[in-house]
PDB file of C-alpha atoms in Angstrom:
ATOM      1  CA  ASP A   1     -11.367  20.088   4.877  1.00  0.00           C
ATOM      2  CA  VAL A   2     -10.069  17.641   2.261  1.00  0.00           C
ATOM      3  CA  VAL A   3      -6.447  18.229   3.261  1.00  0.00           C
ATOM      4  CA  ALA A   4      -7.324  17.642   6.921  1.00  0.00           C
ATOM      5  CA  HIS A   5      -9.178  14.453   5.969  1.00  0.00           C
ATOM      6  CA  VAL A   6      -6.207  13.141   3.957  1.00  0.00           C
ATOM      7  CA  GLU A   7      -3.907  13.892   6.878  1.00  0.00           C
ATOM      8  CA  ARG A   8      -6.173  11.943   9.269  1.00  0.00           C
ATOM      9  CA  VAL A   9      -6.456   8.976   6.892  1.00  0.00           C
ATOM     10  CA  PHE A  10      -2.738   8.684   6.184  1.00  0.00           C
ATOM     11  CA  THR A  11      -1.919   9.124   9.847  1.00  0.00           C
ATOM     12  CA  ALA A  12      -4.331   6.277  10.686  1.00  0.00           C
ATOM     13  CA  ILE A  13      -3.175   3.832   7.994  1.00  0.00           C
ATOM     14  CA  GLY A  14       0.426   4.969   7.739  1.00  0.00           C
ATOM     15  CA  SER A  15       3.618   3.492   9.060  1.00  0.00           C
ATOM     16  CA  PRO A  16       4.065   3.942  12.805  1.00  0.00           C
ATOM     17  CA  GLY A  17       7.763   3.220  12.410  1.00  0.00           C
ATOM     18  CA  TYR A  18       8.060   5.921   9.739  1.00  0.00           C
ATOM     19  CA  PRO A  19       5.540   8.656  10.556  1.00  0.00           C
ATOM     20  CA  PRO A  20       5.164  11.266   7.834  1.00  0.00           C
ATOM     21  CA  ASP A  21       6.214  14.865   8.297  1.00  0.00           C
ATOM     22  CA  PRO A  22       2.840  16.604   8.815  1.00  0.00           C
ATOM     23  CA  LEU A  23       3.888  19.609   6.716  1.00  0.00           C
ATOM     24  CA  LYS A  24       4.985  17.424   3.784  1.00  0.00           C
ATOM     25  CA  LEU A  25       1.821  15.324   4.072  1.00  0.00           C
ATOM     26  CA  ARG A  26      -0.416  18.411   3.982  1.00  0.00           C
ATOM     27  CA  GLU A  27       1.536  19.866   1.046  1.00  0.00           C
ATOM     28  CA  ARG A  28       1.206  16.618  -0.912  1.00  0.00           C
ATOM     29  CA  ALA A  29      -2.525  16.560  -0.118  1.00  0.00           C
ATOM     30  CA  ARG A  30      -2.902  20.168  -1.325  1.00  0.00           C
ATOM     31  CA  LYS A  31      -1.056  19.427  -4.564  1.00  0.00           C
ATOM     32  CA  SER A  32      -3.162  16.314  -5.172  1.00  0.00           C
ATOM     33  CA  TYR A  33      -6.340  18.281  -4.513  1.00  0.00           C
ATOM     34  CA  ASN A  34      -5.314  21.053  -6.896  1.00  0.00           C
ATOM     35  CA  ARG A  35      -4.233  18.559  -9.571  1.00  0.00           C
ATOM     36  CA  ALA A  36      -7.346  16.386  -9.613  1.00  0.00           C
ATOM     37  CA  TYR A  37      -9.965  16.314  -6.870  1.00  0.00           C
ATOM     38  CA  LYS A  38     -12.360  13.527  -7.904  1.00  0.00           C
ATOM     39  CA  PRO A  39     -14.412  12.263  -4.950  1.00  0.00           C
ATOM     40  CA  ALA A  40     -16.453  10.059  -7.298  1.00  0.00           C
ATOM     41  CA  GLY A  41     -13.222   8.296  -8.287  1.00  0.00           C
ATOM     42  CA  VAL A  42     -12.503   7.422  -4.657  1.00  0.00           C
ATOM     43  CA  LEU A  43     -16.018   6.060  -4.339  1.00  0.00           C
ATOM     44  CA  ARG A  44     -15.580   3.957  -7.510  1.00  0.00           C
ATOM     45  CA  GLN A  45     -12.300   2.550  -6.189  1.00  0.00           C
ATOM     46  CA  THR A  46     -13.941   1.647  -2.886  1.00  0.00           C
ATOM     47  CA  HIS A  47     -16.801  -0.068  -4.710  1.00  0.00           C
ATOM     48  CA  CYS A  48     -14.310  -2.024  -6.829  1.00  0.00           C
ATOM     49  CA  VAL A  49     -12.426  -3.230  -3.767  1.00  0.00           C
ATOM     50  CA  VAL A  50     -15.657  -4.425  -2.165  1.00  0.00           C
ATOM     51  CA  ALA A  51     -17.040  -5.927  -5.391  1.00  0.00           C
ATOM     52  CA  THR A  52     -13.818  -7.826  -6.135  1.00  0.00           C
ATOM     53  CA  GLY A  53     -14.026  -9.866  -2.970  1.00  0.00           C
ATOM     54  CA  SER A  54     -11.321 -12.441  -2.428  1.00  0.00           C
ATOM     55  CA  ILE A  55      -8.385 -12.288  -4.799  1.00  0.00           C
ATOM     56  CA  GLU A  56      -7.481 -15.929  -4.264  1.00  0.00           C
ATOM     57  CA  ASP A  57      -8.962 -16.946  -7.633  1.00  0.00           C
ATOM     58  CA  TYR A  58      -6.799 -14.346  -9.370  1.00  0.00           C
ATOM     59  CA  THR A  59      -3.627 -15.716  -7.772  1.00  0.00           C
ATOM     60  CA  ARG A  60      -4.068 -18.959  -9.714  1.00  0.00           C
ATOM     61  CA  GLU A  61      -3.514 -17.016 -12.936  1.00  0.00           C
ATOM     62  CA  ILE A  62      -0.122 -15.612 -11.914  1.00  0.00           C
ATOM     63  CA  ARG A  63       2.636 -17.458 -13.767  1.00  0.00           C
ATOM     64  CA  VAL A  64       5.675 -15.282 -13.069  1.00  0.00           C
ATOM     65  CA  PRO A  65       7.982 -14.932 -10.070  1.00  0.00           C
ATOM     66  CA  THR A  66       6.226 -12.625  -7.626  1.00  0.00           C
ATOM     67  CA  CYS A  67       7.442 -10.323  -4.895  1.00  0.00           C
ATOM     68  CA  VAL A  68       5.024  -9.761  -1.998  1.00  0.00           C
ATOM     69  CA  ILE A  69       5.874  -6.814   0.255  1.00  0.00           C
ATOM     70  CA  HIS A  70       3.865  -6.308   3.423  1.00  0.00           C
ATOM     71  CA  GLY A  71       4.071  -4.027   6.428  1.00  0.00           C
ATOM     72  CA  LEU A  72       3.971  -5.744   9.789  1.00  0.00           C
ATOM     73  CA  ASP A  73       2.170  -2.691  11.162  1.00  0.00           C
ATOM     74  CA  ASP A  74      -0.460  -2.440   8.412  1.00  0.00           C
ATOM     75  CA  PRO A  75      -3.792  -1.662  10.136  1.00  0.00           C
ATOM     76  CA  LEU A  76      -5.847  -2.563   7.040  1.00  0.00           C
ATOM     77  CA  LEU A  77      -4.367  -5.921   6.002  1.00  0.00           C
ATOM     78  CA  LYS A  78      -2.981  -8.353   8.531  1.00  0.00           C
ATOM     79  CA  LYS A  79       0.215 -10.336   8.038  1.00  0.00           C
ATOM     80  CA  ALA A  80      -1.845 -13.468   7.373  1.00  0.00           C
ATOM     81  CA  CYS A  81      -3.153 -11.852   4.161  1.00  0.00           C
ATOM     82  CA  SER A  82       0.303 -11.489   2.663  1.00  0.00           C
ATOM     83  CA  GLU A  83       1.342 -14.911   3.896  1.00  0.00           C
ATOM     84  CA  ARG A  84      -1.709 -16.414   2.167  1.00  0.00           C
ATOM     85  CA  ILE A  85      -0.913 -14.641  -1.128  1.00  0.00           C
ATOM     86  CA  ALA A  86       2.710 -15.786  -0.949  1.00  0.00           C
ATOM     87  CA  LYS A  87       1.523 -19.344  -0.326  1.00  0.00           C
ATOM     88  CA  LEU A  88      -0.973 -19.300  -3.211  1.00  0.00           C
ATOM     89  CA  VAL A  89       1.290 -17.721  -5.832  1.00  0.00           C
ATOM     90  CA  PRO A  90       3.885 -20.174  -7.120  1.00  0.00           C
ATOM     91  CA  ASP A  91       7.456 -18.909  -7.088  1.00  0.00           C
ATOM     92  CA  SER A  92       6.713 -15.987  -4.791  1.00  0.00           C
ATOM     93  CA  ARG A  93       8.805 -14.452  -2.069  1.00  0.00           C
ATOM     94  CA  LEU A  94       7.394 -12.643   0.936  1.00  0.00           C
ATOM     95  CA  HIS A  95       9.096  -9.589   2.444  1.00  0.00           C
ATOM     96  CA  LEU A  96       7.736  -8.450   5.811  1.00  0.00           C
ATOM     97  CA  ILE A  97       8.817  -4.993   6.941  1.00  0.00           C
ATOM     98  CA  LYS A  98       8.678  -3.927  10.577  1.00  0.00           C
ATOM     99  CA  GLY A  99       7.236  -0.469  11.132  1.00  0.00           C
ATOM    100  CA  LEU A 100       5.572  -0.351   7.694  1.00  0.00           C
ATOM    101  CA  GLY A 101       1.851   0.385   7.555  1.00  0.00           C
ATOM    102  CA  HIS A 102      -0.428   0.735   4.521  1.00  0.00           C
ATOM    103  CA  ASP A 103       1.617   3.373   2.741  1.00  0.00           C
ATOM    104  CA  LEU A 104       4.993   3.871   1.094  1.00  0.00           C
ATOM    105  CA  PRO A 105       7.071   6.004   3.466  1.00  0.00           C
ATOM    106  CA  GLU A 106       9.936   7.877   1.864  1.00  0.00           C
ATOM    107  CA  PRO A 107      12.577   6.613   4.319  1.00  0.00           C
ATOM    108  CA  LEU A 108      11.899   3.057   3.110  1.00  0.00           C
ATOM    109  CA  ALA A 109      12.506   3.897  -0.571  1.00  0.00           C
ATOM    110  CA  PRO A 110      16.017   2.344  -0.477  1.00  0.00           C
ATOM    111  CA  THR A 111      14.584  -0.817   1.118  1.00  0.00           C
ATOM    112  CA  PHE A 112      11.845  -1.074  -1.512  1.00  0.00           C
ATOM    113  CA  ALA A 113      14.390  -0.453  -4.271  1.00  0.00           C
ATOM    114  CA  GLU A 114      16.698  -3.153  -2.911  1.00  0.00           C
ATOM    115  CA  ILE A 115      13.864  -5.693  -2.651  1.00  0.00           C
ATOM    116  CA  ILE A 116      12.621  -4.935  -6.157  1.00  0.00           C
ATOM    117  CA  HIS A 117      16.129  -4.895  -7.657  1.00  0.00           C
ATOM    118  CA  SER A 118      16.885  -8.247  -6.058  1.00  0.00           C
ATOM    119  CA  HIS A 119      13.589  -9.641  -7.321  1.00  0.00           C
ATOM    120  CA  LEU A 120      14.223  -8.453 -10.879  1.00  0.00           C
ATOM    121  CA  SER A 121      17.782  -9.798 -10.845  1.00  0.00           C
TER     122      SER A 121
END
């Protein structure tokens, strides 16, 4: 049941331009379940997200060059969210990726690596 739930969640929030291989997704879910199934931890994380509220106040504390990466097909956070963060954080650069949802699809690993390498350079 947990594996099926994880598959549904990651299919819903994932990257439509880079859909996961269902077999690999289920295998990763099984391994995660066997390694450490902690439903209370998921609940705590959800509570923290809700309790944190807006992160705009936290952005004022950032004093280093910042790289903001956002998926244009993210069903959880709209493009305006990343644009707002990039506007609030001094010396930030926004990277919008077509086809990317709210996950880190393997086919985009070279793109992420290039963005991060360029940022660190």
